Coordinates of N, CA and C in Angstrom, one line a residue:
Chain A
D263 N 75.1 204.6 140.0 CA 74.9 203.1 140.1 C 75.9 202.4 139.3
V264 N 76.3 201.2 139.9 CA 77.3 200.4 139.2 C 76.6 199.8 138.0
K265 N 77.3 199.8 136.9 CA 76.8 199.1 135.7 C 77.7 198.1 135.2
V266 N 77.2 196.9 135.0 CA 78.0 195.9 134.4 C 77.2 195.5 133.1
T267 N 77.9 195.6 132.0 CA 77.3 195.3 130.7 C 77.9 194.2 130.0
Q268 N 77.2 193.4 129.3 CA 77.7 192.3 128.5 C 77.3 192.5 127.1
S269 N 78.2 192.1 126.2 CA 78.2 192.5 124.8 C 76.9 192.0 124.1
S270 N 76.4 190.8 124.5 CA 75.2 190.3 123.8 C 74.3 189.7 124.8
R271 N 73.0 189.8 124.6 CA 72.0 189.1 125.4 C 71.8 187.7 124.9
Y272 N 71.8 187.5 123.6 CA 71.6 186.2 123.0 C 72.6 186.0 121.9
L273 N 73.1 184.8 121.9 CA 74.2 184.5 120.9 C 74.0 183.1 120.4
V274 N 74.0 182.9 119.1 CA 73.9 181.5 118.6 C 75.2 181.2 117.7
K275 N 75.9 180.2 118.1 CA 77.1 179.8 117.4 C 77.1 178.4 117.0
R276 N 78.0 178.0 116.1 CA 78.1 176.6 115.7 C 79.3 175.9 116.3
T277 N 79.2 174.6 116.5 CA 80.2 173.8 117.1 C 81.6 174.1 116.4
G278 N 82.6 174.3 117.2 CA 83.9 174.5 116.7 C 84.3 176.0 116.5
E279 N 83.3 176.8 116.5 CA 83.6 178.3 116.4 C 84.3 178.8 117.6
K280 N 85.1 179.9 117.5 CA 85.7 180.6 118.6 C 84.7 181.7 119.0
V281 N 84.4 181.7 120.3 CA 83.4 182.6 120.8 C 84.0 183.6 121.8
F282 N 83.7 184.8 121.7 CA 84.1 185.9 122.6 C 82.9 186.5 123.3
L283 N 82.9 186.4 124.6 CA 81.9 187.1 125.4 C 82.6 188.2 126.2
E284 N 82.1 189.4 126.0 CA 82.7 190.6 126.6 C 81.9 191.1 127.8
C285 N 82.6 191.6 128.7 CA 82.0 192.2 129.9 C 82.7 193.5 130.3
V286 N 82.0 194.6 130.5 CA 82.5 195.8 130.9 C 81.8 196.4 132.1
Q287 N 82.7 196.9 133.1 CA 82.1 197.5 134.3 C 82.6 198.9 134.4
D288 N 81.8 199.8 135.0 CA 82.1 201.2 135.0 C 82.5 201.8 136.3
M289 N 82.8 200.9 137.3 CA 83.0 201.4 138.7 C 84.4 201.1 139.2
D290 N 85.3 200.9 138.3 CA 86.7 200.7 138.7 C 86.9 199.6 139.7
H291 N 86.1 198.5 139.6 CA 86.3 197.4 140.5 C 87.5 196.6 140.1
E292 N 88.1 196.1 141.1 CA 89.3 195.3 140.9 C 89.0 193.8 140.5
N293 N 88.0 193.2 141.1 CA 87.7 191.8 140.9 C 86.6 191.7 139.8
M294 N 86.8 190.7 138.9 CA 85.8 190.4 138.0 C 85.6 188.9 137.8
F295 N 84.4 188.4 137.5 CA 84.1 187.0 137.5 C 83.3 186.6 136.3
W296 N 83.5 185.4 135.8 CA 82.6 184.8 134.9 C 82.0 183.5 135.5
Y297 N 80.7 183.4 135.4 CA 79.9 182.3 135.8 C 79.1 181.7 134.6
R298 N 78.8 180.4 134.7 CA 77.7 179.9 133.9 C 76.6 179.4 134.8
Q299 N 75.4 179.6 134.3 CA 74.2 179.3 135.1 C 73.4 178.2 134.3
D300 N 73.2 177.1 134.9 CA 72.4 176.0 134.3 C 71.3 175.6 135.3
P301 N 70.1 175.3 134.8 CA 69.0 174.9 135.7 C 69.4 173.8 136.7
G302 N 69.1 174.1 138.0 CA 69.3 173.1 139.0 C 70.8 173.1 139.5
L303 N 71.6 173.8 138.8 CA 73.1 173.8 139.2 C 73.6 175.1 139.8
G304 N 72.7 176.1 139.9 CA 73.1 177.4 140.4 C 74.1 178.1 139.5
L305 N 75.0 178.8 140.1 CA 76.0 179.5 139.4 C 77.4 178.8 139.7
R306 N 78.1 178.5 138.6 CA 79.4 177.9 138.7 C 80.4 178.8 138.2
L307 N 81.5 179.0 139.0 CA 82.5 179.9 138.6 C 83.5 179.3 137.6
I308 N 83.7 180.1 136.5 CA 84.5 179.6 135.4 C 85.9 180.1 135.6
Y309 N 86.0 181.5 135.7 CA 87.3 182.1 135.9 C 87.0 183.4 136.7
F310 N 88.0 183.9 137.4 CA 87.9 185.2 138.0 C 89.3 185.9 137.9
S311 N 89.2 187.2 138.1 CA 90.4 188.0 137.9 C 90.5 189.0 139.1
Y312 N 91.7 188.9 139.8 CA 91.9 189.8 140.9 C 92.1 191.3 140.5
D313 N 92.8 191.4 139.4 CA 93.1 192.8 138.9 C 93.6 192.6 137.4
V314 N 94.0 193.7 136.8 CA 94.4 193.7 135.4 C 95.5 192.6 135.2
K315 N 95.3 191.9 134.2 CA 96.3 190.8 133.8 C 96.4 189.7 134.8
M316 N 95.6 189.7 135.8 CA 95.7 188.6 136.8 C 94.4 187.8 136.7
K317 N 94.6 186.5 136.6 CA 93.4 185.6 136.5 C 93.7 184.3 137.3
E318 N 92.6 183.7 137.6 CA 92.7 182.4 138.3 C 91.5 181.5 137.9
K319 N 91.8 180.2 137.8 CA 90.7 179.3 137.4 C 89.7 179.2 138.5
G320 N 88.5 179.0 138.1 CA 87.4 178.7 139.0 C 87.2 177.2 139.1
D321 N 85.9 176.9 139.2 CA 85.5 175.5 139.4 C 85.4 174.7 138.1
I322 N 85.1 175.4 137.0 CA 84.9 174.7 135.8 C 85.6 175.4 134.6
P323 N 86.9 175.5 134.6 CA 87.6 176.3 133.6 C 87.8 175.5 132.3
E324 N 87.6 174.2 132.2 CA 87.9 173.5 131.0 C 87.1 174.0 129.8
G325 N 87.8 174.2 128.7 CA 87.2 174.7 127.5 C 87.0 176.2 127.4
Y326 N 87.5 176.9 128.4 CA 87.4 178.3 128.5 C 88.8 179.0 128.7
S327 N 88.9 180.2 128.3 CA 90.0 181.0 128.7 C 89.5 182.5 128.9
V328 N 90.3 183.3 129.5 CA 89.9 184.7 129.7 C 91.0 185.6 129.4
S329 N 90.6 186.9 129.3 CA 91.6 188.0 129.1 C 91.1 189.2 129.8
R330 N 92.1 189.8 130.5 CA 91.8 191.1 131.2 C 93.0 192.0 131.0
E331 N 92.9 192.7 129.9 CA 94.0 193.7 129.5 C 93.8 195.1 130.1
K332 N 92.5 195.4 130.3 CA 92.1 196.7 130.9 C 91.3 196.4 132.1
K333 N 91.3 197.3 133.1 CA 90.6 197.1 134.4 C 89.1 196.9 134.2
E334 N 88.5 197.6 133.3 CA 87.1 197.6 133.1 C 86.6 196.5 132.3
R335 N 87.4 195.7 131.6 CA 86.9 194.7 130.7 C 87.5 193.3 131.0
F336 N 86.6 192.4 130.9 CA 86.9 191.0 131.2 C 86.3 190.1 130.2
S337 N 87.1 189.5 129.4 CA 86.5 188.7 128.2 C 86.6 187.2 128.5
L338 N 85.6 186.5 128.2 CA 85.5 185.0 128.2 C 85.6 184.5 126.8
I339 N 86.5 183.5 126.6 CA 86.8 183.0 125.3 C 86.5 181.5 125.3
L340 N 85.7 181.0 124.4 CA 85.5 179.6 124.1 C 86.3 179.3 122.9
E341 N 87.4 178.6 123.0 CA 88.3 178.4 121.9 C 87.7 177.6 120.8
S342 N 86.9 176.6 121.2 CA 86.2 175.8 120.2 C 84.9 175.3 120.8
A343 N 83.8 176.1 120.4 CA 82.6 175.9 121.1 C 82.0 174.5 120.9
S344 N 81.4 174.0 122.0 CA 80.8 172.7 121.9 C 79.3 172.8 122.4
T345 N 78.5 171.8 122.1 CA 77.1 171.9 122.5 C 76.9 171.9 124.0
N346 N 77.8 171.3 124.7 CA 77.7 171.3 126.2 C 78.1 172.6 126.8
Q347 N 78.4 173.6 126.0 CA 78.7 174.9 126.5 C 77.5 175.9 126.3
T348 N 76.4 175.3 125.8 CA 75.1 176.0 125.7 C 74.7 176.3 127.1
S349 N 74.5 177.6 127.4 CA 74.2 178.0 128.8 C 74.0 179.5 128.9
M350 N 73.6 179.9 130.1 CA 73.6 181.4 130.4 C 74.9 181.7 131.1
Y351 N 75.5 182.8 130.6 CA 76.8 183.2 131.1 C 76.6 184.6 131.8
L352 N 77.1 184.7 133.0 CA 76.9 185.9 133.8 C 78.3 186.4 134.2
C353 N 78.5 187.7 134.0 CA 79.7 188.4 134.4 C 79.4 189.2 135.7
A354 N 80.3 189.3 136.6 CA 80.1 190.1 137.8 C 81.4 190.9 138.1
S355 N 81.3 191.9 138.9 CA 82.4 192.7 139.4 C 82.3 193.0 140.8
R356 N 83.4 193.3 141.5 CA 83.4 193.5 142.9 C 84.5 194.4 143.3
S357 N 84.2 195.4 144.2 CA 85.3 196.2 144.7 C 86.0 195.5 145.9
T358 N 87.3 195.8 146.0 CA 88.0 195.2 147.1 C 88.2 196.2 148.3
S359 N 87.7 197.4 148.2 CA 87.8 198.3 149.3 C 86.6 198.0 150.2
G360 N 86.9 197.8 151.5 CA 85.8 197.4 152.4 C 85.8 195.9 152.5
R361 N 85.1 195.3 153.5 CA 85.1 193.9 153.8 C 84.0 193.1 153.3
Y362 N 82.8 193.7 153.2 CA 81.6 192.9 152.9 C 81.0 193.2 151.5
N363 N 81.9 193.3 150.6 CA 81.4 193.8 149.3 C 80.7 192.7 148.5
E364 N 79.6 193.1 148.0 CA 78.8 192.2 147.1 C 79.3 192.2 145.7
Q365 N 78.9 191.3 144.9 CA 79.2 191.3 143.5 C 78.0 192.0 142.8
F366 N 78.4 192.7 141.7 CA 77.4 193.3 140.8 C 77.4 192.6 139.5
F367 N 76.2 192.2 139.1 CA 76.1 191.3 137.9 C 75.6 192.0 136.7
G368 N 76.1 191.5 135.5 CA 75.5 191.9 134.3 C 74.2 191.2 134.0
P369 N 73.5 191.5 132.9 CA 72.2 190.9 132.6 C 72.3 189.5 132.0
G370 N 73.5 189.1 131.7 CA 73.7 187.7 131.2 C 73.7 187.6 129.7
T371 N 74.4 186.6 129.2 CA 74.4 186.2 127.7 C 73.9 184.8 127.6
R372 N 72.8 184.6 126.9 CA 72.4 183.3 126.7 C 73.0 182.7 125.4
L373 N 73.9 181.8 125.5 CA 74.6 181.2 124.4 C 74.0 179.9 124.0
T374 N 73.8 179.8 122.7 CA 73.3 178.5 122.2 C 74.4 178.0 121.2
V375 N 74.9 176.8 121.3 CA 75.9 176.2 120.4 C 75.2 175.1 119.7
L376 N 75.1 175.2 118.4 CA 74.4 174.2 117.5 C 75.4 173.2 116.9
Chain B
A37 N 87.4 175.3 152.9 CA 86.3 174.9 151.9 C 85.0 175.5 152.4
Q38 N 84.2 175.9 151.5 CA 82.9 176.5 151.9 C 81.8 175.9 150.9
S39 N 80.6 175.8 151.4 CA 79.5 175.3 150.6 C 78.2 175.9 151.1
V40 N 77.2 175.9 150.2 CA 75.9 176.4 150.5 C 74.9 175.4 150.1
T41 N 73.9 175.2 150.9 CA 72.8 174.3 150.6 C 71.5 175.1 150.7
Q42 N 70.7 175.1 149.6 CA 69.4 175.7 149.7 C 68.4 174.6 149.6
L43 N 67.6 174.5 150.7 CA 66.7 173.4 150.8 C 65.4 173.8 150.0
G44 N 65.1 173.0 149.0 CA 63.9 173.3 148.2 C 64.2 174.1 147.0
S45 N 64.2 173.4 145.9 CA 64.5 174.1 144.6 C 63.3 175.0 144.2
H46 N 62.1 174.6 144.6 CA 60.9 175.3 144.3 C 60.1 175.5 145.5
V47 N 59.6 176.8 145.7 CA 58.7 177.1 146.9 C 57.6 177.9 146.3
S48 N 56.4 177.5 146.7 CA 55.2 178.1 146.2 C 54.4 178.6 147.4
V49 N 54.0 179.9 147.4 CA 53.2 180.5 148.4 C 52.0 181.3 147.8
S50 N 51.0 181.5 148.6 CA 49.9 182.4 148.2 C 50.3 183.8 148.5
E51 N 49.7 184.7 147.7 CA 49.9 186.2 147.9 C 49.5 186.5 149.3
G52 N 50.3 187.2 150.1 CA 50.0 187.6 151.5 C 50.6 186.6 152.5
A53 N 51.0 185.5 152.1 CA 51.5 184.5 153.0 C 53.0 184.7 153.3
L54 N 53.5 184.0 154.4 CA 54.9 184.1 154.8 C 55.7 183.4 153.7
V55 N 56.9 184.1 153.4 CA 57.9 183.5 152.6 C 59.0 183.0 153.5
L56 N 59.5 181.8 153.3 CA 60.6 181.3 154.0 C 61.5 180.5 153.0
L57 N 62.7 181.0 152.8 CA 63.6 180.3 151.9 C 64.8 179.9 152.7
R58 N 65.2 178.6 152.6 CA 66.2 178.1 153.6 C 67.6 178.1 152.9
C59 N 68.6 178.4 153.8 CA 70.0 178.4 153.4 C 70.8 177.9 154.5
N60 N 71.6 176.9 154.3 CA 72.6 176.4 155.3 C 74.0 176.5 154.6
Y61 N 74.9 176.8 155.4 CA 76.3 177.0 154.9 C 77.3 176.2 155.7
S62 N 78.4 176.0 155.1 CA 79.6 175.6 155.8 C 80.8 176.4 155.4
S63 N 81.6 176.8 156.4 CA 82.7 177.6 156.1 C 83.7 177.4 157.2
S64 N 85.0 177.4 156.8 CA 86.1 177.2 157.7 C 86.5 178.5 158.4
V65 N 86.0 179.6 158.0 CA 86.2 180.9 158.6 C 84.9 181.6 158.8
P66 N 84.9 182.6 159.7 CA 83.6 183.3 159.8 C 83.1 183.7 158.5
P67 N 81.8 183.4 158.2 CA 81.3 183.6 156.8 C 80.8 185.0 156.6
Y68 N 80.9 185.4 155.3 CA 80.2 186.6 154.8 C 79.1 186.0 154.0
L69 N 77.8 186.3 154.3 CA 76.7 185.7 153.6 C 75.8 186.7 152.9
F70 N 75.3 186.3 151.8 CA 74.5 187.1 150.9 C 73.3 186.4 150.4
W71 N 72.2 187.2 150.2 CA 71.1 186.7 149.4 C 71.0 187.6 148.2
Y72 N 70.8 186.9 147.0 CA 70.6 187.6 145.8 C 69.3 187.2 145.2
V73 N 68.7 188.1 144.4 CA 67.5 187.7 143.7 C 67.7 187.9 142.2
Q74 N 67.1 187.0 141.4 CA 67.2 187.1 139.9 C 65.8 187.0 139.3
Y75 N 65.4 188.1 138.7 CA 64.1 188.2 138.0 C 64.3 187.6 136.6
P76 N 63.3 187.2 136.0 CA 63.4 186.6 134.7 C 64.2 187.4 133.7
N77 N 65.1 186.8 133.0 CA 65.9 187.4 132.0 C 66.8 188.6 132.5
Q78 N 67.1 188.5 133.7 CA 68.0 189.5 134.3 C 69.2 188.9 135.0
G79 N 70.2 189.7 135.4 CA 71.3 189.2 136.2 C 70.8 189.2 137.7
L80 N 71.7 188.8 138.6 CA 71.4 188.8 140.0 C 71.6 190.2 140.6
Q81 N 70.8 190.5 141.6 CA 70.9 191.7 142.3 C 70.9 191.4 143.8
L82 N 71.6 192.2 144.6 CA 71.7 192.0 146.0 C 70.4 192.3 146.8
L83 N 70.0 191.3 147.6 CA 68.8 191.5 148.5 C 69.3 192.0 149.9
L84 N 70.3 191.3 150.4 CA 70.8 191.7 151.7 C 72.1 190.9 152.0
K85 N 72.8 191.4 153.0 CA 74.1 190.7 153.3 C 74.3 190.7 154.8
Y86 N 75.0 189.7 155.3 CA 75.3 189.6 156.7 C 76.8 190.1 156.9
T87 N 76.9 191.1 157.8 CA 78.2 191.7 158.0 C 78.7 191.6 159.4
S88 N 78.1 190.7 160.2 CA 78.5 190.5 161.6 C 78.1 191.6 162.5
A89 N 77.5 192.7 162.1 CA 77.1 193.8 162.9 C 75.8 193.4 163.7
A90 N 75.0 192.6 163.1 CA 73.7 192.2 163.7 C 73.3 190.9 163.1
T91 N 72.7 190.0 163.9 CA 72.3 188.7 163.3 C 71.0 188.8 162.5
L92 N 70.2 189.8 162.7 CA 69.0 190.0 161.9 C 69.3 191.1 160.9
V93 N 69.2 190.7 159.7 CA 69.6 191.6 158.6 C 68.4 192.0 157.8
K94 N 68.2 193.3 157.6 CA 67.0 193.7 156.7 C 67.5 194.1 155.4
G95 N 66.8 193.7 154.4 CA 67.1 194.0 153.0 C 66.1 194.8 152.3
I96 N 66.2 194.7 150.9 CA 65.2 195.5 150.1 C 63.9 194.7 150.0
N97 N 62.9 195.4 149.6 CA 61.6 194.8 149.3 C 61.0 194.0 150.5
G98 N 61.3 194.4 151.7 CA 60.7 193.8 152.9 C 61.3 192.5 153.3
F99 N 62.3 192.0 152.7 CA 63.0 190.8 153.0 C 63.9 191.0 154.2
E100 N 64.1 189.9 155.0 CA 65.1 189.9 156.0 C 65.6 188.5 156.2
A101 N 66.8 188.4 156.9 CA 67.4 187.1 157.1 C 68.1 187.1 158.5
E102 N 68.1 185.9 159.1 CA 68.7 185.8 160.4 C 69.8 184.9 160.4
F103 N 71.0 185.3 160.8 CA 72.2 184.5 160.9 C 72.2 183.7 162.2
K104 N 72.2 182.4 162.1 CA 72.2 181.5 163.3 C 73.5 180.7 163.2
K105 N 74.5 181.1 164.0 CA 75.7 180.3 163.9 C 75.6 178.9 164.4
S106 N 74.8 178.7 165.5 CA 74.7 177.3 166.0 C 74.0 176.4 165.0
E107 N 73.2 176.9 164.1 CA 72.5 176.1 163.1 C 73.2 176.2 161.7
T108 N 74.2 177.0 161.6 CA 74.8 177.4 160.4 C 73.8 177.7 159.3
S109 N 72.9 178.6 159.7 CA 71.8 178.9 158.7 C 71.7 180.4 158.5
F110 N 71.1 180.7 157.4 CA 70.9 182.1 157.0 C 69.6 182.2 156.2
H111 N 68.5 181.8 156.8 CA 67.2 181.7 156.1 C 66.6 183.1 155.8
L112 N 66.0 183.2 154.6 CA 65.4 184.4 154.1 C 63.9 184.4 154.4
T113 N 63.4 185.5 154.9 CA 61.9 185.5 155.2 C 61.3 186.9 154.7
K114 N 60.0 186.8 154.5 CA 59.2 188.0 154.2 C 57.9 187.7 154.7
P115 N 57.3 188.6 155.6 CA 56.0 188.3 156.2 C 54.9 188.1 155.3
S116 N 54.9 188.9 154.2 CA 53.7 188.8 153.3 C 54.2 188.9 151.8
A117 N 53.9 187.8 151.1 CA 54.4 187.7 149.8 C 53.6 188.6 148.8
H118 N 54.3 189.1 147.8 CA 53.7 189.9 146.8 C 53.9 189.2 145.5
M119 N 53.0 189.4 144.5 CA 53.2 188.8 143.2 C 54.6 189.1 142.6
S120 N 55.0 190.4 142.9 CA 56.3 190.8 142.3 C 57.5 190.1 142.9
D121 N 57.3 189.3 144.0 CA 58.4 188.6 144.6 C 58.8 187.3 143.8
A122 N 58.0 186.9 142.9 CA 58.2 185.7 142.1 C 59.6 185.9 141.3
A123 N 60.5 185.0 141.6 CA 61.9 185.1 141.1 C 62.7 183.9 141.6
E124 N 63.9 183.9 141.2 CA 64.8 182.9 141.7 C 65.8 183.6 142.7
Y125 N 66.0 182.9 143.9 CA 66.7 183.4 145.0 C 68.0 182.6 145.2
F126 N 69.1 183.2 145.4 CA 70.4 182.5 145.6 C 71.0 183.0 146.9
C127 N 71.4 182.0 147.7 CA 72.2 182.3 148.9 C 73.7 182.1 148.5
A128 N 74.6 182.9 149.1 CA 76.0 182.8 148.7 C 76.9 183.0 149.9
V129 N 78.0 182.3 150.0 CA 79.0 182.5 151.0 C 80.3 182.9 150.4
V130 N 81.0 183.9 151.0 CA 82.2 184.4 150.4 C 83.4 184.0 151.1
N131 N 84.4 183.6 150.4 CA 85.7 183.4 150.9 C 86.3 184.7 151.1
T132 N 86.5 185.1 152.4 CA 87.0 186.5 152.7 C 88.3 186.8 152.1
N133 N 89.2 185.8 152.0 CA 90.5 186.0 151.5 C 90.5 186.3 150.0
A134 N 89.7 185.6 149.2 CA 89.8 185.7 147.8 C 88.7 186.5 147.2
G135 N 87.6 186.7 147.9 CA 86.5 187.4 147.4 C 85.6 186.5 146.5
K136 N 86.0 185.3 146.4 CA 85.1 184.4 145.6 C 83.9 184.0 146.3
S137 N 82.8 183.9 145.6 CA 81.5 183.5 146.2 C 81.2 182.0 145.8
T138 N 80.6 181.3 146.8 CA 80.0 180.0 146.4 C 78.5 180.2 146.6
F139 N 77.8 179.8 145.5 CA 76.4 180.0 145.4 C 75.7 178.7 145.7
G140 N 74.5 178.8 146.3 CA 73.6 177.7 146.3 C 73.0 177.4 145.0
D141 N 72.2 176.4 144.9 CA 71.6 176.0 143.6 C 70.4 176.8 143.2
G142 N 70.0 177.7 144.1 CA 68.9 178.5 143.9 C 67.5 178.0 144.3
T143 N 66.6 178.8 144.6 CA 65.2 178.5 144.9 C 64.3 179.4 144.1
T144 N 63.4 178.7 143.3 CA 62.5 179.5 142.6 C 61.2 179.7 143.4
L145 N 60.9 180.9 143.6 CA 59.7 181.3 144.4 C 58.5 181.6 143.4
T146 N 57.4 180.9 143.6 CA 56.2 181.2 142.9 C 55.2 181.8 143.8
V147 N 54.5 182.8 143.4 CA 53.5 183.4 144.3 C 52.1 183.3 143.6
K148 N 51.2 182.6 144.2 CA 49.9 182.4 143.6 C 48.9 183.5 144.1
P149 N 48.1 183.9 143.1 CA 47.1 184.9 143.5 C 46.0 184.4 144.5

């Protein structure tokens, strides 16, 4: 089974702190994604990565950056956390072999910024 | 450009009743369509996917969806709801070139005893 793990289920940070959210997948997937999920807004793509060291902005990248130094790990960084970044963050990965590949999701990190 | 519209943010059915969750899409290329389910405090997991092999797609837990190109729809159905079906459901369309998915806003399904 594909497993996508996220470093924390719950996280509480203060405004202005630098926050790291880590995601690891164990299936050698090329693509990885970071989403935020807010009630009534569905999933919104923050950043995604085609492969190691490759990244592309999603729909809402402002206030975030990412790092992908190794294939299995994709980190989301909040340079200076703000209260409007309080949200559920979901990581996903996807294989590029085959045409109809779904994304596999981690359990999510619920981040609260005070 | 691609987009997904899920009609109805909340759907409530009685146990044993038909479940119908609506999804309409727009896509400039032939779409790859997915339904995911999210149980409380969990990530999303795949229910089913449309791969163009057949318009009626069967998924896990008794769910199925029918792709109707003329209506640009991919509605999710289940003949008889179970209490364990209570969850949030997301429809997604994939940009085949980039692998990025666009998700609908989600529909929360409540099942009443």
